[in-house]
């Protein structure tokens, strides 16, 4: 294999990387939209040698190193696929990166309630320094996820789509009239911070009663502990060593899947809040399709059916409006990374 | 003047009509975007001879007759402007019509909490029957208002705009990436029915705690009566003949403008709710500019300043995000009619 063929293989493949709360996940996307390689490393949570003057920069640098590590793994894997050297040298594939929070059009993280230690970092600059000579695209993770689901996944054929990623918090991505839309400053789709109850629990964003306090993985944890403290969920509490405060969302999901009626009620309650927020979003945006992604979707039909029932009950106009599809992400946890690879190939969100 | 000149004058002018809660307002828009004529008639609230089998159709027919009446007045006025006959014959100007509520793409009213007697009517058919030979465009009133404000008014130059009409309820119109967007089924912008407090007061839409129960003219009335019943607003209650239940929003606005501190507090409270909802919309859509229209804007700077303070305090990211303009509609009560005339000229929302 010649180095010419190697460059060609690189050029046909784009890389997409998603900075998640626990892992940095990368995929290599081939010319036929096939995933040809995958790599992941744990998300650095604190710098190895913190600089008290620039902690945000430090965290950003650590994450940028993790991304460069993932890119090196993908380079090696792609060379392997191409039958090439398998070692040494830097590749040329474009790299798309999805990051949580409010990213401005320069790639700077303006605000991220669930990643405060990185406020102010310029991802594009930091990552570009680690990957010289590459085209780097940085976008909000949910905006990339909706691109993937719209072009290749669960929302193909729809022109108006809202992606809702139900993780620790809630992310959102919008397709309006067939295109990803990021708003006037890049911050559209921060749907988890719609306040749905001004007297609700405090949110890391500084307000109270944001939708993500009720309808996310974090919301599930809150409601589960509330139920446990009220004496419900005895079996889940027993699993948590008897401490109601120690109950985690995952335990409730597992118990619900196993049939525990108390746990099922908590999941249904969270599902109701999911549907409640979707009904609010339908008032504003009137999508043809909602795509639900993120870890909470693992709770399955119990959650989805509850969300659909609440949506039908709550959406303005109810039965007088055409049905709105509520589906789960086809790419699961890879949606953001696949969208990042598509954006890298296109040179942006298009 | 020949009939040829007459046809030419007609063709250069388009008509825009806004079906409001109390009046049907029409304007004729000239080729330089100038308002060359205006006409208005009261909105028919009940049919003269109700048909118990088709009350909605009856109400719709009465409104269609009122629109035809306005069109005839505008025809006559335009002929007068053109120096023409001034009498007889039907004109040829295209007619745009703005109507409240959820209109589908065929011009049918699917749902309108504040106009339930017209549910199900097909405005395009009913109005077309009264105005044979004319091109008729029917769109949601706030979607037309945002078109007018974006192209000619307070939101010129912005690519991402949310229009918020604060009337009896709240209407909304969206500009995304420079174009009016109506969503997958025509219902986008129904922002007044975002639920902002699930335990809030009941709404004519069938739910509780919709934004328009707090931040509209109707919301002002609710809060004013609540304050009056709690013993505040003594001067306003005296004006209402001593009955706290008889207090109207307009009375509170007038008292606030005159300096009554109790009334000012109620207006500020409503302004807080306005800003609260704008902050939620900023999370979802991230507009560069909000345009506020509708009767409640008459409460002036007291309301606006309170809304701006609440927005700044509540919007996600606060000072880390670029400023979002919050301005009042340049066309005031005529925004919907001007937008309707623009849409009539263009053959749609463009």
XYZ file of C-alpha atoms in Angstrom:
700
model
C 0.000 0.000 0.000
C 1.412 3.317 -1.004
C 1.256 6.489 0.961
C -0.998 7.836 -1.797
C -3.571 5.169 -1.040
C -3.132 5.953 2.632
C -3.964 9.622 2.111
C -6.944 8.649 0.005
C -8.276 6.317 2.682
C -7.862 9.120 5.244
C -9.645 11.600 3.044
C -12.621 9.279 2.555
C -13.061 8.849 6.275
C -14.116 11.511 8.760
C -13.902 11.265 12.515
C -16.624 12.202 14.969
C -16.019 12.587 18.681
C -18.502 13.156 21.487
C -17.327 14.592 24.813
C -19.628 12.897 27.296
C -19.890 13.117 31.061
C -18.068 9.813 31.578
C -16.339 9.012 28.278
C -14.911 10.570 25.145
C -16.365 8.433 22.352
C -14.997 8.556 18.814
C -16.069 6.900 15.584
C -14.638 6.881 12.065
C -17.292 7.234 9.370
C -16.618 5.805 5.935
C -17.739 7.166 2.556
C -20.928 5.059 2.607
C -21.832 6.380 6.076
C -20.628 3.172 7.674
C -18.877 3.175 11.066
C -15.449 1.726 10.282
C -13.829 2.202 13.672
C -14.620 3.185 17.229
C -12.531 4.279 20.210
C -13.201 5.586 23.675
C -11.327 6.912 26.697
C -12.622 8.095 30.095
C -13.461 11.805 30.231
C -10.798 13.564 32.342
C -12.658 15.104 35.241
C -9.807 17.073 36.789
C -6.453 18.207 35.497
C -3.438 16.182 36.594
C -1.570 19.368 37.578
C -4.217 22.016 38.228
C -3.322 25.643 37.638
C -5.340 27.635 40.191
C -5.294 30.665 37.911
C -6.726 28.874 34.895
C -8.573 25.781 36.067
C -10.982 25.949 33.117
C -8.116 26.040 30.664
C -6.491 23.112 32.459
C -9.620 20.979 32.255
C -9.991 21.902 28.621
C -6.400 20.915 27.882
C -6.889 17.521 29.559
C -9.997 16.877 27.473
C -8.150 18.003 24.324
C -5.404 15.460 25.080
C -8.081 12.766 25.512
C -9.523 13.716 22.123
C -6.081 13.536 20.514
C -5.705 10.056 22.058
C -9.022 8.945 20.535
C -8.009 10.411 17.171
C -4.709 8.508 17.260
C -6.607 5.271 17.961
C -8.963 5.972 15.058
C -6.042 6.818 12.742
C -4.430 3.476 13.568
C -7.666 1.554 13.136
C -8.429 3.209 9.798
C -4.925 2.388 8.528
C -5.584 -1.180 9.622
C -8.861 -1.227 7.697
C -7.077 0.191 4.670
C -4.436 -2.527 4.927
C -1.819 0.143 5.574
C 1.126 0.535 7.937
C -0.818 0.535 11.173
C 1.775 2.633 12.924
C 3.221 6.103 13.216
C 2.526 9.345 11.381
C -0.537 11.565 11.758
C -3.575 11.129 9.545
C -5.504 13.770 7.701
C -9.149 12.947 8.412
C -11.289 15.890 9.404
C -12.453 15.802 13.003
C -15.859 16.829 14.276
C -16.314 17.255 18.012
C -19.552 17.451 19.984
C -19.439 19.183 23.345
C -22.177 19.834 25.900
C -23.459 23.282 26.798
C -23.740 26.682 25.176
C -21.077 26.917 22.463
C -20.715 30.134 20.546
C -19.913 30.243 16.834
C -16.176 30.463 17.584
C -16.223 27.158 19.460
C -15.991 28.714 22.918
C -17.970 27.172 25.781
C -19.986 30.048 27.197
C -21.958 28.104 29.793
C -22.543 24.468 30.709
C -24.401 23.783 33.963
C -23.169 20.176 34.040
C -19.549 21.005 33.057
C -18.788 24.204 35.005
C -15.076 23.430 35.285
C -14.681 24.076 31.540
C -16.532 27.434 31.340
C -14.801 29.779 28.939
C -12.546 27.296 27.145
C -12.243 27.612 23.388
C -12.568 24.016 22.268
C -11.676 24.763 18.682
C -8.357 26.346 19.643
C -7.456 23.794 22.327
C -8.277 20.790 20.164
C -6.689 22.361 17.089
C -3.407 22.757 18.993
C -3.394 19.001 19.693
C -4.272 18.072 16.090
C -2.267 20.400 13.831
C -3.124 20.378 10.134
C -6.606 18.916 10.587
C -9.904 20.565 9.871
C -11.662 20.762 13.253
C -15.413 21.370 13.622
C -16.824 21.902 17.120
C -20.565 21.999 17.751
C -23.018 21.355 20.555
C -23.438 17.603 21.034
C -27.234 17.503 20.654
C -27.080 19.646 17.497
C -24.799 16.981 16.043
C -27.005 14.146 17.297
C -30.031 15.591 15.507
C -27.987 15.917 12.319
C -27.162 12.175 12.481
C -30.698 11.099 13.285
C -32.180 13.349 10.607
C -29.815 12.343 7.848
C -29.286 8.660 8.630
C -31.377 7.636 11.628
C -34.800 7.746 13.231
C -35.879 11.125 11.817
C -35.159 10.535 8.130
C -37.776 12.140 5.892
C -39.019 14.689 8.424
C -38.431 18.405 7.902
C -39.186 19.528 11.478
C -37.532 17.531 14.249
C -36.593 18.036 17.888
C -33.902 15.768 19.330
C -34.083 15.361 23.107
C -31.127 13.711 24.820
C -32.190 12.491 28.246
C -28.905 12.069 30.104
C -27.665 13.563 33.369
C -29.390 16.700 32.068
C -31.366 17.274 28.869
C -29.820 18.393 25.605
C -31.696 19.451 22.513
C -31.131 19.786 18.786
C -33.495 21.313 16.245
C -34.184 20.590 12.603
C -36.326 23.392 11.157
C -37.422 23.158 7.549
C -34.877 20.420 6.887
C -31.809 22.060 8.429
C -30.077 22.063 11.790
C -30.726 25.414 13.424
C -28.589 26.821 16.208
C -30.240 30.218 16.743
C -28.819 33.703 16.702
C -25.731 32.953 18.810
C -25.387 29.167 18.593
C -27.340 28.426 21.779
C -30.683 27.160 20.455
C -31.908 23.800 21.727
C -31.012 24.337 25.403
C -34.426 22.839 26.074
C -33.522 21.277 29.413
C -33.486 24.730 30.969
C -37.024 25.716 30.159
C -38.442 26.332 33.625
C -41.561 24.208 34.052
C -42.176 24.915 37.729
C -40.828 28.117 39.284
C -41.120 26.491 42.724
C -39.299 23.337 41.634
C -35.941 21.991 42.845
C -32.762 24.046 42.300
C -30.813 23.413 39.100
C -27.029 23.677 38.565
C -27.812 26.447 36.044
C -28.781 28.715 38.938
C -32.541 28.659 38.556
C -35.273 26.431 39.962
C -37.603 23.951 38.306
C -35.853 23.486 34.963
C -37.319 20.680 32.864
C -34.154 18.620 33.316
C -34.718 18.518 37.085
C -37.794 16.331 36.357
C -37.319 14.531 33.063
C -33.637 13.462 32.898
C -31.498 10.815 34.489
C -30.776 13.380 37.194
C -34.510 13.994 37.597
C -35.104 10.269 37.971
C -32.529 10.190 40.762
C -34.220 13.121 42.548
C -37.669 11.548 42.293
C -36.368 8.159 43.340
C -34.755 9.542 46.486
C -37.919 11.526 47.233
C -39.978 8.337 46.902
C -37.470 6.383 48.983
C -37.484 8.971 51.770
C -41.296 8.796 51.761
C -41.053 5.076 52.488
C -41.804 3.814 49.007
C -39.264 1.778 47.010
C -38.339 -0.514 49.959
C -36.700 -3.118 47.713
C -34.587 -0.546 45.882
C -33.570 1.008 49.202
C -32.542 -2.437 50.442
C -30.366 -2.812 47.312
C -28.795 0.561 48.131
C -27.712 -0.740 51.543
C -30.761 0.628 53.357
C -29.977 4.296 52.784
C -32.784 6.133 50.914
C -30.310 8.909 50.060
C -28.113 6.346 48.335
C -30.757 5.323 45.799
C -29.627 5.902 42.215
C -31.683 6.257 39.046
C -30.118 3.147 37.543
C -31.304 1.057 40.485
C -34.867 2.264 39.976
C -34.714 1.535 36.256
C -33.427 -1.970 36.913
C -36.109 -2.602 39.549
C -38.827 -1.279 37.238
C -37.680 -3.511 34.401
C -37.812 -6.410 36.870
C -41.432 -5.525 37.661
C -41.256 -3.675 41.009
C -44.532 -1.674 41.052
C -43.095 1.172 43.160
C -40.168 1.574 40.792
C -42.524 1.428 37.805
C -44.529 4.304 39.265
C -41.401 6.449 39.569
C -40.433 5.718 35.944
C -43.976 6.567 34.834
C -43.778 9.823 36.765
C -40.543 10.747 34.985
C -42.169 9.728 31.686
C -45.057 12.061 32.441
C -42.594 14.931 32.812
C -40.901 13.963 29.565
C -44.260 14.160 27.762
C -45.077 17.411 29.555
C -41.963 19.085 28.157
C -42.511 17.651 24.691
C -46.006 19.190 24.719
C -44.475 22.575 25.566
C -41.965 22.193 22.741
C -44.749 21.220 20.333
C -46.485 24.529 21.137
C -43.346 26.449 20.248
C -41.921 24.431 17.324
C -44.630 22.024 16.097
C -42.185 19.307 14.978
C -43.347 16.264 13.033
C -41.052 14.084 15.109
C -39.339 14.007 18.491
C -36.268 11.771 18.747
C -35.410 10.700 22.298
C -31.837 9.706 23.068
C -29.571 9.504 26.086
C -29.240 6.966 28.854
C -32.728 7.416 30.292
C -34.185 5.864 27.139
C -32.785 2.611 28.533
C -35.835 2.571 30.840
C -37.691 1.391 27.739
C -41.362 1.261 26.848
C -42.550 1.994 30.362
C -41.020 5.461 30.110
C -41.884 5.965 26.439
C -45.510 4.922 26.772
C -45.927 7.208 29.758
C -44.324 10.090 27.835
C -46.576 9.491 24.818
C -49.721 9.365 26.969
C -48.789 12.612 28.738
C -47.991 14.282 25.423
C -51.330 13.289 23.900
C -53.155 14.468 27.009
C -51.306 17.772 27.306
C -50.489 19.015 23.812
C -52.502 22.048 22.717
C -55.321 21.063 20.383
C -55.051 17.411 21.437
C -56.886 15.184 18.957
C -57.494 18.074 16.529
C -53.811 18.083 15.534
C -52.045 15.506 13.354
C -50.054 12.896 15.250
C -46.484 13.773 16.254
C -44.021 10.886 16.164
C -42.083 10.197 19.394
C -39.286 7.748 18.580
C -35.949 6.672 20.053
C -32.581 7.495 18.541
C -31.408 4.965 15.966
C -27.761 5.597 16.845
C -28.198 5.367 20.605
C -25.128 6.637 22.452
C -23.278 7.124 19.128
C -25.674 9.742 17.693
C -23.497 12.698 18.700
C -20.296 11.119 17.359
C -21.926 10.113 14.047
C -23.298 13.644 13.638
C -19.857 15.045 14.442
C -18.328 12.922 11.681
C -21.005 14.107 9.230
C -20.336 17.743 10.168
C -16.577 17.167 9.816
C -17.111 15.786 6.324
C -19.459 18.660 5.364
C -17.319 21.365 6.950
C -20.069 22.325 9.399
C -23.710 21.765 10.243
C -24.725 22.621 6.675
C -58.872 57.441 -16.075
C -59.258 54.234 -18.020
C -60.197 50.864 -16.667
C -56.707 49.717 -17.598
C -55.194 52.204 -15.149
C -57.722 51.033 -12.586
C -56.595 47.417 -12.933
C -53.008 48.503 -12.701
C -53.650 50.457 -9.505
C -55.376 47.390 -8.034
C -52.539 45.117 -9.011
C -49.975 47.343 -7.322
C -51.870 47.277 -4.041
C -52.398 44.293 -1.759
C -54.819 44.098 1.132
C -54.080 42.751 4.580
C -56.780 41.934 7.102
C -56.453 40.921 10.742
C -59.333 39.133 12.492
C -59.037 40.419 16.042
C -61.060 39.718 19.153
C -62.989 42.983 18.871
C -62.401 44.283 15.329
C -61.606 43.187 11.799
C -58.856 45.579 10.724
C -57.831 45.972 7.100
C -55.113 47.945 5.376
C -54.158 48.477 1.737
C -50.421 48.340 1.139
C -48.942 50.212 -1.803
C -45.968 49.227 -3.949
C -43.541 51.177 -1.745
C -44.831 49.400 1.381
C -46.899 52.452 2.299
C -50.317 52.081 3.956
C -52.643 53.770 1.451
C -55.967 52.963 3.081
C -57.411 51.496 6.276
C -60.819 50.132 7.239
C -62.308 48.367 10.231
C -65.565 46.783 11.344
C -66.497 45.137 14.648
C -65.757 41.403 14.809
C -69.078 39.523 14.670
C -69.256 37.577 17.911
C -72.386 35.537 17.184
C -74.272 34.742 13.978
C -77.461 36.732 13.296
C -79.397 33.521 12.642
C -77.534 30.689 14.396
C -77.783 27.221 12.935
C -77.583 24.835 15.901
C -76.149 22.130 13.640
C -73.250 24.219 12.370
C -72.598 27.037 14.788
C -68.902 27.154 13.842
C -69.755 27.489 10.169
C -72.215 30.256 11.007
C -69.657 32.239 12.999
C -67.155 31.743 10.226
C -69.623 32.967 7.608
C -70.383 36.099 9.636
C -66.676 36.859 9.926
C -66.218 36.210 6.197
C -68.976 38.766 5.469
C -67.204 41.259 7.734
C -63.981 40.677 5.808
C -65.777 41.204 2.500
C -67.147 44.456 3.931
C -63.622 45.623 4.828
C -62.355 44.622 1.381
C -65.133 46.625 -0.287
C -64.164 49.668 1.781
C -60.516 49.233 0.836
C -61.448 48.794 -2.875
C -63.356 52.066 -2.770
C -60.568 53.879 -0.950
C -57.900 52.637 -3.350
C -60.000 53.772 -6.343
C -60.272 57.140 -4.650
C -56.478 57.252 -4.193
C -56.066 56.272 -7.848
C -58.390 59.103 -8.943
C -60.712 56.514 -10.391
C -64.480 56.043 -10.390
C -64.838 55.556 -6.667
C -67.915 53.361 -7.072
C -69.113 49.933 -8.132
C -67.341 46.855 -9.470
C -65.066 44.500 -7.570
C -61.314 45.043 -7.393
C -58.573 42.550 -8.018
C -56.119 43.143 -5.188
C -54.871 40.006 -3.476
C -56.108 39.596 0.082
C -54.097 38.275 3.010
C -55.940 37.374 6.187
C -54.536 36.811 9.654
C -56.558 34.685 12.044
C -55.860 33.598 15.631
C -55.240 30.008 16.669
C -53.901 26.836 15.131
C -54.422 27.056 11.364
C -53.429 24.110 9.219
C -51.846 24.514 5.775
C -55.288 24.349 4.118
C -56.512 27.403 6.043
C -58.674 25.422 8.475
C -58.867 26.510 12.105
C -57.970 23.388 14.078
C -58.023 24.910 17.547
C -58.255 28.378 19.083
C -58.743 28.567 22.857
C -59.923 32.172 22.620
C -62.207 31.642 19.573
C -63.857 28.260 20.278
C -67.023 29.152 18.362
C -65.060 28.993 15.106
C -63.321 25.617 15.601
C -63.190 23.660 12.388
C -64.023 26.446 9.923
C -62.000 26.620 6.732
C -61.211 30.304 6.495
C -59.753 30.061 3.014
C -62.934 28.500 1.589
C -65.364 30.733 3.484
C -63.530 33.944 2.647
C -62.903 32.823 -0.947
C -66.657 32.342 -1.439
C -67.257 35.954 -0.433
C -64.426 37.289 -2.637
C -64.575 35.354 -5.922
C -61.697 35.792 -8.336
C -59.239 37.046 -5.708
C -56.087 35.374 -4.508
C -56.679 34.673 -0.795
C -53.895 33.878 1.659
C -54.811 32.863 5.208
C -52.200 32.548 7.946
C -51.930 32.711 11.723
C -52.041 36.353 12.829
C -48.774 36.337 14.795
C -46.917 34.603 11.943
C -47.981 37.529 9.748
C -47.090 40.087 12.405
C -43.539 38.760 12.627
C -43.252 38.917 8.836
C -44.168 42.626 8.940
C -41.856 43.449 11.834
C -38.980 41.499 10.303
C -39.262 42.946 6.829
C -40.311 46.519 7.598
C -40.455 47.075 11.341
C -38.689 46.617 14.647
C -36.835 43.396 13.752
C -35.232 44.471 10.496
C -31.743 43.057 10.053
C -32.144 40.163 12.493
C -32.150 36.581 11.245
C -33.621 34.980 14.389
C -36.689 36.671 15.865
C -39.589 35.757 18.115
C -42.709 37.950 17.948
C -44.826 37.865 21.093
C -48.305 39.418 20.890
C -49.538 40.137 24.394
C -53.313 40.470 23.961
C -56.182 38.616 25.629
C -53.911 35.611 25.218
C -50.391 35.375 23.794
C -49.628 34.740 20.144
C -46.232 33.991 18.684
C -44.439 34.152 15.355
C -40.966 32.837 14.555
C -38.256 33.992 12.175
C -35.552 31.301 11.944
C -32.541 31.957 9.761
C -34.307 34.860 8.060
C -37.604 33.152 7.242
C -41.002 32.818 8.892
C -41.337 29.245 10.152
C -44.661 27.605 10.921
C -43.508 24.104 11.881
C -44.498 20.701 10.579
C -48.243 21.310 10.500
C -48.568 25.096 10.598
C -48.909 25.358 14.391
C -45.503 26.631 15.498
C -45.438 29.763 17.640
C -48.314 28.810 19.955
C -46.060 30.056 22.718
C -48.836 31.227 25.022
C -49.647 27.598 25.805
C -46.275 26.578 27.140
C -47.183 25.474 30.663
C -45.031 27.405 33.125
C -46.708 26.206 36.329
C -48.560 22.888 36.341
C -50.443 24.065 39.451
C -51.401 27.392 37.888
C -54.862 28.729 37.024
C -56.993 26.893 34.433
C -56.675 28.007 30.817
C -59.387 27.995 28.126
C -57.153 25.534 26.229
C -58.021 22.886 28.816
C -54.767 22.802 30.764
C -53.497 24.716 33.803
C -50.750 27.273 34.169
C -50.178 28.239 30.526
C -47.863 31.226 30.093
C -50.747 33.342 28.826
C -52.544 32.936 32.180
C -49.739 35.063 33.677
C -48.236 37.286 31.023
C -51.122 38.521 28.837
C -53.905 41.054 29.153
C -55.997 38.206 30.531
C -53.220 37.381 32.999
C -53.101 41.004 34.125
C -56.839 40.843 34.837
C -56.406 37.641 36.881
C -53.548 39.085 38.923
C -55.347 42.376 39.411
C -58.464 40.665 40.792
C -56.285 38.483 43.009
C -54.571 41.603 44.368
C -57.910 43.377 44.771
C -59.450 40.462 46.682
C -56.373 40.462 48.947
C -57.134 44.079 49.856
C -54.517 45.719 47.693
C -55.472 48.099 44.861
C -58.053 50.048 46.938
C -58.132 52.988 44.508
C -58.636 50.753 41.484
C -61.377 48.853 43.317
C -63.101 52.145 44.109
C -62.999 53.000 40.400
C -64.610 49.614 39.677
C -67.550 50.518 41.911
C -66.167 48.825 45.004
C -66.262 45.285 43.622
C -62.836 43.587 43.567
C -64.206 41.034 41.083
C -65.047 43.897 38.712
C -61.434 45.120 38.394
C -60.183 45.021 34.816
C -56.650 44.971 33.480
C -57.134 48.316 31.726
C -58.017 49.964 35.044
C -54.801 48.695 36.600
C -52.750 49.885 33.641
C -54.317 53.347 33.836
C -53.751 53.532 37.608
C -50.134 52.375 37.209
C -49.461 55.000 34.557
C -50.957 57.560 36.954
C -48.479 56.421 39.644
C -50.539 54.170 41.961
C -47.842 52.045 43.690
C -50.150 49.020 44.170
C -51.074 49.046 40.500
C -47.428 49.465 39.546
C -46.562 46.345 41.538
C -49.167 44.315 39.638
C -47.811 45.520 36.284
C -44.281 44.676 37.393
C -45.444 41.206 38.408
C -46.955 40.660 34.944
C -43.735 42.018 33.420
C -41.757 39.491 35.458
C -43.844 36.694 33.927
C -43.295 38.146 30.462
C -39.531 38.037 31.005
C -39.792 34.562 32.515
C -41.405 33.213 29.337
C -38.941 35.033 27.104
C -36.096 33.354 29.014
C -37.676 29.951 28.338
C -38.038 30.797 24.652
C -34.408 31.951 24.531
C -33.339 28.498 25.781
C -35.251 26.829 22.959
C -34.730 29.252 20.055
C -31.932 31.673 20.984
C -33.336 34.623 19.001
C -31.372 37.827 18.524
C -34.529 39.840 19.080
C -37.921 39.560 20.752
C -40.630 41.878 19.386
C -43.480 42.513 21.812
C -46.839 43.565 20.418
C -50.482 43.489 21.474
C -52.526 45.635 23.826
C -50.539 44.865 26.976
C -47.556 46.739 25.542
C -49.639 49.859 26.222
C -48.571 49.478 29.864
C -45.283 50.953 28.671
C -41.825 51.048 30.171
C -42.941 49.839 33.580
C -43.867 46.498 32.030
C -40.973 46.418 29.579
C -38.311 47.263 32.141
C -39.653 44.600 34.461
C -39.668 42.056 31.617
C -36.095 42.934 30.643
C -34.872 42.655 34.253
C -36.538 39.269 34.678
C -35.136 38.047 31.367
C -31.589 39.089 32.274
C -31.929 37.453 35.672
C -33.457 34.209 34.393
C -31.973 33.464 30.975
C -29.571 30.504 30.924
C -25.974 31.666 30.889
C -26.982 35.163 32.007
C -24.139 37.611 31.443
C -22.066 35.039 29.510
C -24.426 35.290 26.507
C -24.611 38.190 24.065
C -27.462 40.628 24.707
C -30.871 39.768 23.260
C -32.922 42.751 22.077
C -36.416 43.104 23.569
C -38.282 45.746 21.569
C -41.872 46.765 20.871
C -43.646 46.287 17.547
C -43.143 49.174 15.124
C -46.561 48.599 13.550
C -48.475 48.342 16.824
C -51.990 46.971 16.298
C -51.458 46.984 12.513
C -48.575 44.468 12.464
C -50.796 41.499 11.595
C -52.620 43.388 8.813
C -49.371 44.717 7.303
C -47.893 41.217 7.349
C -51.071 39.863 5.750
C -50.718 42.380 2.907
C -47.065 41.383 2.425
C -48.017 37.691 2.323
C -50.836 38.465 -0.145
C -48.382 40.241 -2.397
C -45.819 37.417 -2.132
C -48.362 34.616 -2.493
C -47.575 33.250 0.976
C -45.210 33.562 3.909
C -42.237 33.155 1.569
